[in-house]
Amino acid sequence: MSTAAVPTPFTQTARSAEASQTPGGLIIFLNGTSSSGKSSIAKELLPILDDTYFYMPVDAFHAMRTTPRDLAPDQLQSVLKHTWMGFHRAVAGMAAGGNNIVVDHVLSEQWRLLDCLALFASADVVLVGVHCPLPELEQREQMRGDRPPGLAARQIAQVHAHGLYDIECDTSATSPLDCARQIRDFLPQRPNPTAFEQLKSIRHAEPPTG
């Protein structure tokens, strides 16, 4: 003779959580090379957005990490990749909890984009291309003094290789505040499908390799 399970406080809480799923937050994804002006745009963008947003720059995650000095290059690369993977999952988790996010990232390796495509709700991502000509990037690098020389030059070919964006800005021709205003004003009219949705469709349509 079977008996019905008696609901416990835990199961009741779990069912309540399932019944009231929080809508995902919007991700404003700023992608550009080092020194392209992403953080400057974010600084101007956050105060003028209508809703509450969290600013999640990848550099903040690197700053949390302690790294032993005697790591071999391949070990260091593994540590860095795990940091990037954790960053992507932290962004996805915050957005899944209903939080709006401004992401500051560098998609200078293809796997980073593919990882984000797999993790993020594509309809809720506004992909922003932050552009700047290489001579200006090199000048900014030199003035900053906190970036390895040639970093932007090494990144620039791959960062924008995927080609598709929802909105793009050139920080050599437009101030950070004006870029921020353009992004803010774009949000109510973001496209359907989004750039992330199109990129995911392209990825799924590609024949398997290997």
PDB file of C-alpha atoms in Angstrom:
ATOM      1  CA  MET A   1       0.000   0.000   0.000  1.00  0.00           C
ATOM      2  CA  SER A   2       1.537   3.277  -1.106  1.00  0.00           C
ATOM      3  CA  THR A   3       1.191   6.483   0.796  1.00  0.00           C
ATOM      4  CA  ALA A   4       1.406  10.019  -0.511  1.00  0.00           C
ATOM      5  CA  ALA A   5       4.580  11.851   0.373  1.00  0.00           C
ATOM      6  CA  VAL A   6       4.099  14.470   3.040  1.00  0.00           C
ATOM      7  CA  PRO A   7       5.330  17.863   1.844  1.00  0.00           C
ATOM      8  CA  THR A   8       8.229  19.192   3.877  1.00  0.00           C
ATOM      9  CA  PRO A   9       9.215  22.871   4.245  1.00  0.00           C
ATOM     10  CA  PHE A  10      12.092  22.181   1.854  1.00  0.00           C
ATOM     11  CA  THR A  11       9.936  20.677  -0.911  1.00  0.00           C
ATOM     12  CA  GLN A  12       7.333  23.407  -0.499  1.00  0.00           C
ATOM     13  CA  THR A  13      10.036  26.067  -0.853  1.00  0.00           C
ATOM     14  CA  ALA A  14      11.503  24.334  -3.920  1.00  0.00           C
ATOM     15  CA  ARG A  15       8.100  24.101  -5.606  1.00  0.00           C
ATOM     16  CA  SER A  16       7.415  27.739  -4.827  1.00  0.00           C
ATOM     17  CA  ALA A  17      10.735  28.714  -6.408  1.00  0.00           C
ATOM     18  CA  GLU A  18       9.965  26.662  -9.534  1.00  0.00           C
ATOM     19  CA  ALA A  19       6.527  28.238  -9.832  1.00  0.00           C
ATOM     20  CA  SER A  20       7.898  31.765  -9.692  1.00  0.00           C
ATOM     21  CA  GLN A  21      10.899  31.679 -12.001  1.00  0.00           C
ATOM     22  CA  THR A  22      12.560  35.076 -12.191  1.00  0.00           C
ATOM     23  CA  PRO A  23      12.870  36.468 -15.735  1.00  0.00           C
ATOM     24  CA  GLY A  24      16.482  36.713 -16.828  1.00  0.00           C
ATOM     25  CA  GLY A  25      18.279  40.034 -16.768  1.00  0.00           C
ATOM     26  CA  LEU A  26      19.626  41.938 -19.766  1.00  0.00           C
ATOM     27  CA  ILE A  27      23.337  41.651 -20.586  1.00  0.00           C
ATOM     28  CA  ILE A  28      24.948  44.660 -22.268  1.00  0.00           C
ATOM     29  CA  PHE A  29      28.129  43.037 -23.576  1.00  0.00           C
ATOM     30  CA  LEU A  30      30.958  45.476 -24.388  1.00  0.00           C
ATOM     31  CA  ASN A  31      33.555  43.722 -26.554  1.00  0.00           C
ATOM     32  CA  GLY A  32      36.763  45.340 -27.696  1.00  0.00           C
ATOM     33  CA  THR A  33      40.524  45.174 -27.382  1.00  0.00           C
ATOM     34  CA  SER A  34      42.453  46.323 -24.378  1.00  0.00           C
ATOM     35  CA  SER A  35      42.531  50.155 -24.258  1.00  0.00           C
ATOM     36  CA  SER A  36      39.597  50.456 -26.682  1.00  0.00           C
ATOM     37  CA  GLY A  37      37.533  52.408 -24.136  1.00  0.00           C
ATOM     38  CA  LYS A  38      35.136  49.790 -22.771  1.00  0.00           C
ATOM     39  CA  SER A  39      35.548  50.749 -19.123  1.00  0.00           C
ATOM     40  CA  SER A  40      35.208  54.454 -19.960  1.00  0.00           C
ATOM     41  CA  ILE A  41      31.931  53.741 -21.766  1.00  0.00           C
ATOM     42  CA  ALA A  42      30.697  51.612 -18.864  1.00  0.00           C
ATOM     43  CA  LYS A  43      31.515  54.394 -16.394  1.00  0.00           C
ATOM     44  CA  GLU A  44      29.321  56.807 -18.373  1.00  0.00           C
ATOM     45  CA  LEU A  45      26.635  54.232 -19.174  1.00  0.00           C
ATOM     46  CA  LEU A  46      25.794  52.943 -15.703  1.00  0.00           C
ATOM     47  CA  PRO A  47      24.486  56.267 -14.275  1.00  0.00           C
ATOM     48  CA  ILE A  48      22.227  56.980 -17.267  1.00  0.00           C
ATOM     49  CA  LEU A  49      20.531  53.581 -17.564  1.00  0.00           C
ATOM     50  CA  ASP A  50      16.909  53.533 -16.416  1.00  0.00           C
ATOM     51  CA  ASP A  51      17.138  50.199 -14.586  1.00  0.00           C
ATOM     52  CA  THR A  52      19.537  48.799 -11.999  1.00  0.00           C
ATOM     53  CA  TYR A  53      22.674  47.231 -13.479  1.00  0.00           C
ATOM     54  CA  PHE A  54      25.754  45.440 -12.175  1.00  0.00           C
ATOM     55  CA  TYR A  55      29.115  46.215 -13.787  1.00  0.00           C
ATOM     56  CA  MET A  56      31.126  43.023 -14.327  1.00  0.00           C
ATOM     57  CA  PRO A  57      34.513  43.642 -15.994  1.00  0.00           C
ATOM     58  CA  VAL A  58      36.719  40.638 -16.635  1.00  0.00           C
ATOM     59  CA  ASP A  59      39.678  42.546 -15.177  1.00  0.00           C
ATOM     60  CA  ALA A  60      37.968  42.497 -11.769  1.00  0.00           C
ATOM     61  CA  PHE A  61      37.981  38.697 -11.846  1.00  0.00           C
ATOM     62  CA  HIS A  62      41.665  38.580 -12.755  1.00  0.00           C
ATOM     63  CA  ALA A  63      42.338  40.954  -9.843  1.00  0.00           C
ATOM     64  CA  MET A  64      40.713  38.504  -7.398  1.00  0.00           C
ATOM     65  CA  ARG A  65      43.187  35.771  -8.266  1.00  0.00           C
ATOM     66  CA  THR A  66      46.452  34.962  -6.525  1.00  0.00           C
ATOM     67  CA  THR A  67      48.941  33.372  -8.901  1.00  0.00           C
ATOM     68  CA  PRO A  68      52.203  31.733  -7.758  1.00  0.00           C
ATOM     69  CA  ARG A  69      55.221  33.293  -9.420  1.00  0.00           C
ATOM     70  CA  ASP A  70      56.818  29.997 -10.435  1.00  0.00           C
ATOM     71  CA  LEU A  71      54.014  28.777 -12.707  1.00  0.00           C
ATOM     72  CA  ALA A  72      55.126  27.369 -16.045  1.00  0.00           C
ATOM     73  CA  PRO A  73      53.611  29.095 -19.103  1.00  0.00           C
ATOM     74  CA  ASP A  74      51.211  26.221 -19.803  1.00  0.00           C
ATOM     75  CA  GLN A  75      50.097  26.199 -16.157  1.00  0.00           C
ATOM     76  CA  LEU A  76      49.515  29.947 -16.234  1.00  0.00           C
ATOM     77  CA  GLN A  77      47.464  29.609 -19.412  1.00  0.00           C
ATOM     78  CA  SER A  78      45.312  26.983 -17.707  1.00  0.00           C
ATOM     79  CA  VAL A  79      44.763  29.278 -14.718  1.00  0.00           C
ATOM     80  CA  LEU A  80      43.788  32.133 -17.028  1.00  0.00           C
ATOM     81  CA  LYS A  81      41.348  29.957 -18.978  1.00  0.00           C
ATOM     82  CA  HIS A  82      39.685  28.785 -15.777  1.00  0.00           C
ATOM     83  CA  THR A  83      39.344  32.432 -14.723  1.00  0.00           C
ATOM     84  CA  TRP A  84      37.628  33.329 -17.999  1.00  0.00           C
ATOM     85  CA  MET A  85      35.349  30.303 -17.756  1.00  0.00           C
ATOM     86  CA  GLY A  86      34.409  31.233 -14.202  1.00  0.00           C
ATOM     87  CA  PHE A  87      33.747  34.818 -15.278  1.00  0.00           C
ATOM     88  CA  HIS A  88      31.358  33.673 -18.009  1.00  0.00           C
ATOM     89  CA  ARG A  89      29.470  31.474 -15.548  1.00  0.00           C
ATOM     90  CA  ALA A  90      29.288  34.236 -12.961  1.00  0.00           C
ATOM     91  CA  VAL A  91      27.736  36.573 -15.544  1.00  0.00           C
ATOM     92  CA  ALA A  92      25.296  33.865 -16.642  1.00  0.00           C
ATOM     93  CA  GLY A  93      24.337  33.159 -13.036  1.00  0.00           C
ATOM     94  CA  MET A  94      23.736  36.808 -12.188  1.00  0.00           C
ATOM     95  CA  ALA A  95      21.607  37.275 -15.307  1.00  0.00           C
ATOM     96  CA  ALA A  96      19.666  34.072 -14.588  1.00  0.00           C
ATOM     97  CA  GLY A  97      18.860  35.529 -11.172  1.00  0.00           C
ATOM     98  CA  GLY A  98      17.137  38.471 -12.860  1.00  0.00           C
ATOM     99  CA  ASN A  99      20.010  40.952 -12.650  1.00  0.00           C
ATOM    100  CA  ASN A 100      20.924  43.317 -15.480  1.00  0.00           C
ATOM    101  CA  ILE A 101      24.633  43.285 -16.292  1.00  0.00           C
ATOM    102  CA  VAL A 102      27.113  45.488 -18.138  1.00  0.00           C
ATOM    103  CA  VAL A 103      29.920  43.141 -19.212  1.00  0.00           C
ATOM    104  CA  ASP A 104      33.393  44.406 -20.124  1.00  0.00           C
ATOM    105  CA  HIS A 105      35.243  41.641 -21.976  1.00  0.00           C
ATOM    106  CA  VAL A 106      37.774  40.851 -24.698  1.00  0.00           C
ATOM    107  CA  LEU A 107      36.723  38.082 -27.108  1.00  0.00           C
ATOM    108  CA  SER A 108      40.264  37.619 -28.381  1.00  0.00           C
ATOM    109  CA  GLU A 109      39.962  33.819 -28.529  1.00  0.00           C
ATOM    110  CA  GLN A 110      37.152  32.040 -30.351  1.00  0.00           C
ATOM    111  CA  TRP A 111      36.379  29.666 -27.492  1.00  0.00           C
ATOM    112  CA  ARG A 112      35.408  32.606 -25.256  1.00  0.00           C
ATOM    113  CA  LEU A 113      32.644  33.631 -27.647  1.00  0.00           C
ATOM    114  CA  LEU A 114      31.497  30.016 -28.048  1.00  0.00           C
ATOM    115  CA  ASP A 115      31.398  29.592 -24.273  1.00  0.00           C
ATOM    116  CA  CYS A 116      29.282  32.729 -23.874  1.00  0.00           C
ATOM    117  CA  LEU A 117      26.949  31.622 -26.675  1.00  0.00           C
ATOM    118  CA  ALA A 118      26.388  28.345 -24.846  1.00  0.00           C
ATOM    119  CA  LEU A 119      25.776  29.984 -21.466  1.00  0.00           C
ATOM    120  CA  PHE A 120      23.853  33.216 -22.037  1.00  0.00           C
ATOM    121  CA  ALA A 121      20.186  33.623 -22.992  1.00  0.00           C
ATOM    122  CA  SER A 122      20.859  34.925 -26.501  1.00  0.00           C
ATOM    123  CA  ALA A 123      17.672  37.005 -26.755  1.00  0.00           C
ATOM    124  CA  ASP A 124      18.754  38.934 -23.649  1.00  0.00           C
ATOM    125  CA  VAL A 125      22.217  39.972 -24.845  1.00  0.00           C
ATOM    126  CA  VAL A 126      23.013  43.304 -26.495  1.00  0.00           C
ATOM    127  CA  LEU A 127      26.396  42.803 -28.160  1.00  0.00           C
ATOM    128  CA  VAL A 128      28.290  46.088 -28.455  1.00  0.00           C
ATOM    129  CA  GLY A 129      31.372  46.352 -30.648  1.00  0.00           C
ATOM    130  CA  VAL A 130      33.833  48.868 -29.204  1.00  0.00           C
ATOM    131  CA  HIS A 131      36.234  49.857 -31.980  1.00  0.00           C
ATOM    132  CA  CYS A 132      39.354  52.002 -32.102  1.00  0.00           C
ATOM    133  CA  PRO A 133      42.076  52.242 -34.789  1.00  0.00           C
ATOM    134  CA  LEU A 134      45.342  50.518 -33.928  1.00  0.00           C
ATOM    135  CA  PRO A 135      47.530  53.680 -33.898  1.00  0.00           C
ATOM    136  CA  GLU A 136      45.214  55.222 -31.294  1.00  0.00           C
ATOM    137  CA  LEU A 137      45.184  51.985 -29.289  1.00  0.00           C
ATOM    138  CA  GLU A 138      48.984  51.917 -29.251  1.00  0.00           C
ATOM    139  CA  GLN A 139      49.102  55.526 -28.096  1.00  0.00           C
ATOM    140  CA  ARG A 140      46.640  54.798 -25.295  1.00  0.00           C
ATOM    141  CA  GLU A 141      48.654  51.748 -24.229  1.00  0.00           C
ATOM    142  CA  GLN A 142      51.771  53.861 -23.944  1.00  0.00           C
ATOM    143  CA  MET A 143      49.968  56.546 -21.939  1.00  0.00           C
ATOM    144  CA  ARG A 144      48.376  54.014 -19.568  1.00  0.00           C
ATOM    145  CA  GLY A 145      51.572  52.204 -18.757  1.00  0.00           C
ATOM    146  CA  ASP A 146      49.721  49.273 -17.160  1.00  0.00           C
ATOM    147  CA  ARG A 147      49.388  47.097 -20.258  1.00  0.00           C
ATOM    148  CA  PRO A 148      52.087  45.068 -22.047  1.00  0.00           C
ATOM    149  CA  PRO A 149      53.213  46.859 -25.227  1.00  0.00           C
ATOM    150  CA  GLY A 150      51.522  45.393 -28.286  1.00  0.00           C
ATOM    151  CA  LEU A 151      48.644  43.779 -26.376  1.00  0.00           C
ATOM    152  CA  ALA A 152      45.923  45.512 -28.394  1.00  0.00           C
ATOM    153  CA  ALA A 153      47.731  44.721 -31.657  1.00  0.00           C
ATOM    154  CA  ARG A 154      47.768  41.033 -30.740  1.00  0.00           C
ATOM    155  CA  GLN A 155      44.053  41.087 -29.909  1.00  0.00           C
ATOM    156  CA  ILE A 156      42.566  43.251 -32.640  1.00  0.00           C
ATOM    157  CA  ALA A 157      42.293  40.672 -35.449  1.00  0.00           C
ATOM    158  CA  GLN A 158      40.378  38.090 -33.407  1.00  0.00           C
ATOM    159  CA  VAL A 159      38.280  40.343 -31.144  1.00  0.00           C
ATOM    160  CA  HIS A 160      35.893  41.376 -33.923  1.00  0.00           C
ATOM    161  CA  ALA A 161      36.368  38.305 -36.167  1.00  0.00           C
ATOM    162  CA  HIS A 162      32.796  37.067 -35.589  1.00  0.00           C
ATOM    163  CA  GLY A 163      31.570  40.174 -37.441  1.00  0.00           C
ATOM    164  CA  LEU A 164      28.049  40.583 -36.031  1.00  0.00           C
ATOM    165  CA  TYR A 165      26.992  43.217 -33.498  1.00  0.00           C
ATOM    166  CA  ASP A 166      23.754  44.782 -32.357  1.00  0.00           C
ATOM    167  CA  ILE A 167      25.396  48.203 -32.099  1.00  0.00           C
ATOM    168  CA  GLU A 168      28.931  49.483 -32.676  1.00  0.00           C
ATOM    169  CA  CYS A 169      30.882  52.555 -31.632  1.00  0.00           C
ATOM    170  CA  ASP A 170      34.274  54.066 -32.452  1.00  0.00           C
ATOM    171  CA  THR A 171      35.908  55.610 -29.401  1.00  0.00           C
ATOM    172  CA  SER A 172      38.451  57.480 -31.525  1.00  0.00           C
ATOM    173  CA  ALA A 173      35.630  59.511 -33.070  1.00  0.00           C
ATOM    174  CA  THR A 174      32.987  59.531 -30.310  1.00  0.00           C
ATOM    175  CA  SER A 175      33.323  60.381 -26.621  1.00  0.00           C
ATOM    176  CA  PRO A 176      32.588  57.721 -23.986  1.00  0.00           C
ATOM    177  CA  LEU A 177      29.494  59.658 -22.897  1.00  0.00           C
ATOM    178  CA  ASP A 178      28.127  59.866 -26.434  1.00  0.00           C
ATOM    179  CA  CYS A 179      28.816  56.147 -26.944  1.00  0.00           C
ATOM    180  CA  ALA A 180      26.965  55.451 -23.697  1.00  0.00           C
ATOM    181  CA  ARG A 181      24.002  57.545 -24.806  1.00  0.00           C
ATOM    182  CA  GLN A 182      23.859  55.719 -28.136  1.00  0.00           C
ATOM    183  CA  ILE A 183      23.775  52.373 -26.324  1.00  0.00           C
ATOM    184  CA  ARG A 184      21.111  53.546 -23.868  1.00  0.00           C
ATOM    185  CA  ASP A 185      18.916  54.915 -26.652  1.00  0.00           C
ATOM    186  CA  PHE A 186      19.334  51.686 -28.628  1.00  0.00           C
ATOM    187  CA  LEU A 187      18.027  49.390 -25.883  1.00  0.00           C
ATOM    188  CA  PRO A 188      14.275  49.893 -26.486  1.00  0.00           C
ATOM    189  CA  GLN A 189      14.698  49.040 -30.193  1.00  0.00           C
ATOM    190  CA  ARG A 190      17.122  46.133 -29.978  1.00  0.00           C
ATOM    191  CA  PRO A 191      16.749  43.739 -32.909  1.00  0.00           C
ATOM    192  CA  ASN A 192      15.013  40.414 -33.242  1.00  0.00           C
ATOM    193  CA  PRO A 193      16.950  38.219 -33.700  1.00  0.00           C
ATOM    194  CA  THR A 194      19.824  39.633 -31.698  1.00  0.00           C
ATOM    195  CA  ALA A 195      23.442  39.296 -32.791  1.00  0.00           C
ATOM    196  CA  PHE A 196      23.900  36.551 -30.198  1.00  0.00           C
ATOM    197  CA  GLU A 197      20.906  34.647 -31.577  1.00  0.00           C
ATOM    198  CA  GLN A 198      22.295  34.940 -35.111  1.00  0.00           C
ATOM    199  CA  LEU A 199      25.761  33.836 -34.017  1.00  0.00           C
ATOM    200  CA  LYS A 200      24.303  30.849 -32.190  1.00  0.00           C
ATOM    201  CA  SER A 201      22.283  29.892 -35.297  1.00  0.00           C
ATOM    202  CA  ILE A 202      25.399  30.119 -37.458  1.00  0.00           C
ATOM    203  CA  ARG A 203      27.294  27.983 -34.977  1.00  0.00           C
ATOM    204  CA  HIS A 204      24.583  25.316 -34.950  1.00  0.00           C
ATOM    205  CA  ALA A 205      24.440  25.304 -38.757  1.00  0.00           C
ATOM    206  CA  GLU A 206      28.172  24.655 -39.113  1.00  0.00           C
ATOM    207  CA  PRO A 207      29.119  21.038 -39.920  1.00  0.00           C
ATOM    208  CA  PRO A 208      30.884  19.201 -37.106  1.00  0.00           C
ATOM    209  CA  THR A 209      34.661  19.054 -37.303  1.00  0.00           C
ATOM    210  CA  GLY A 210      36.913  16.133 -36.554  1.00  0.00           C
TER     211      GLY A 210
END
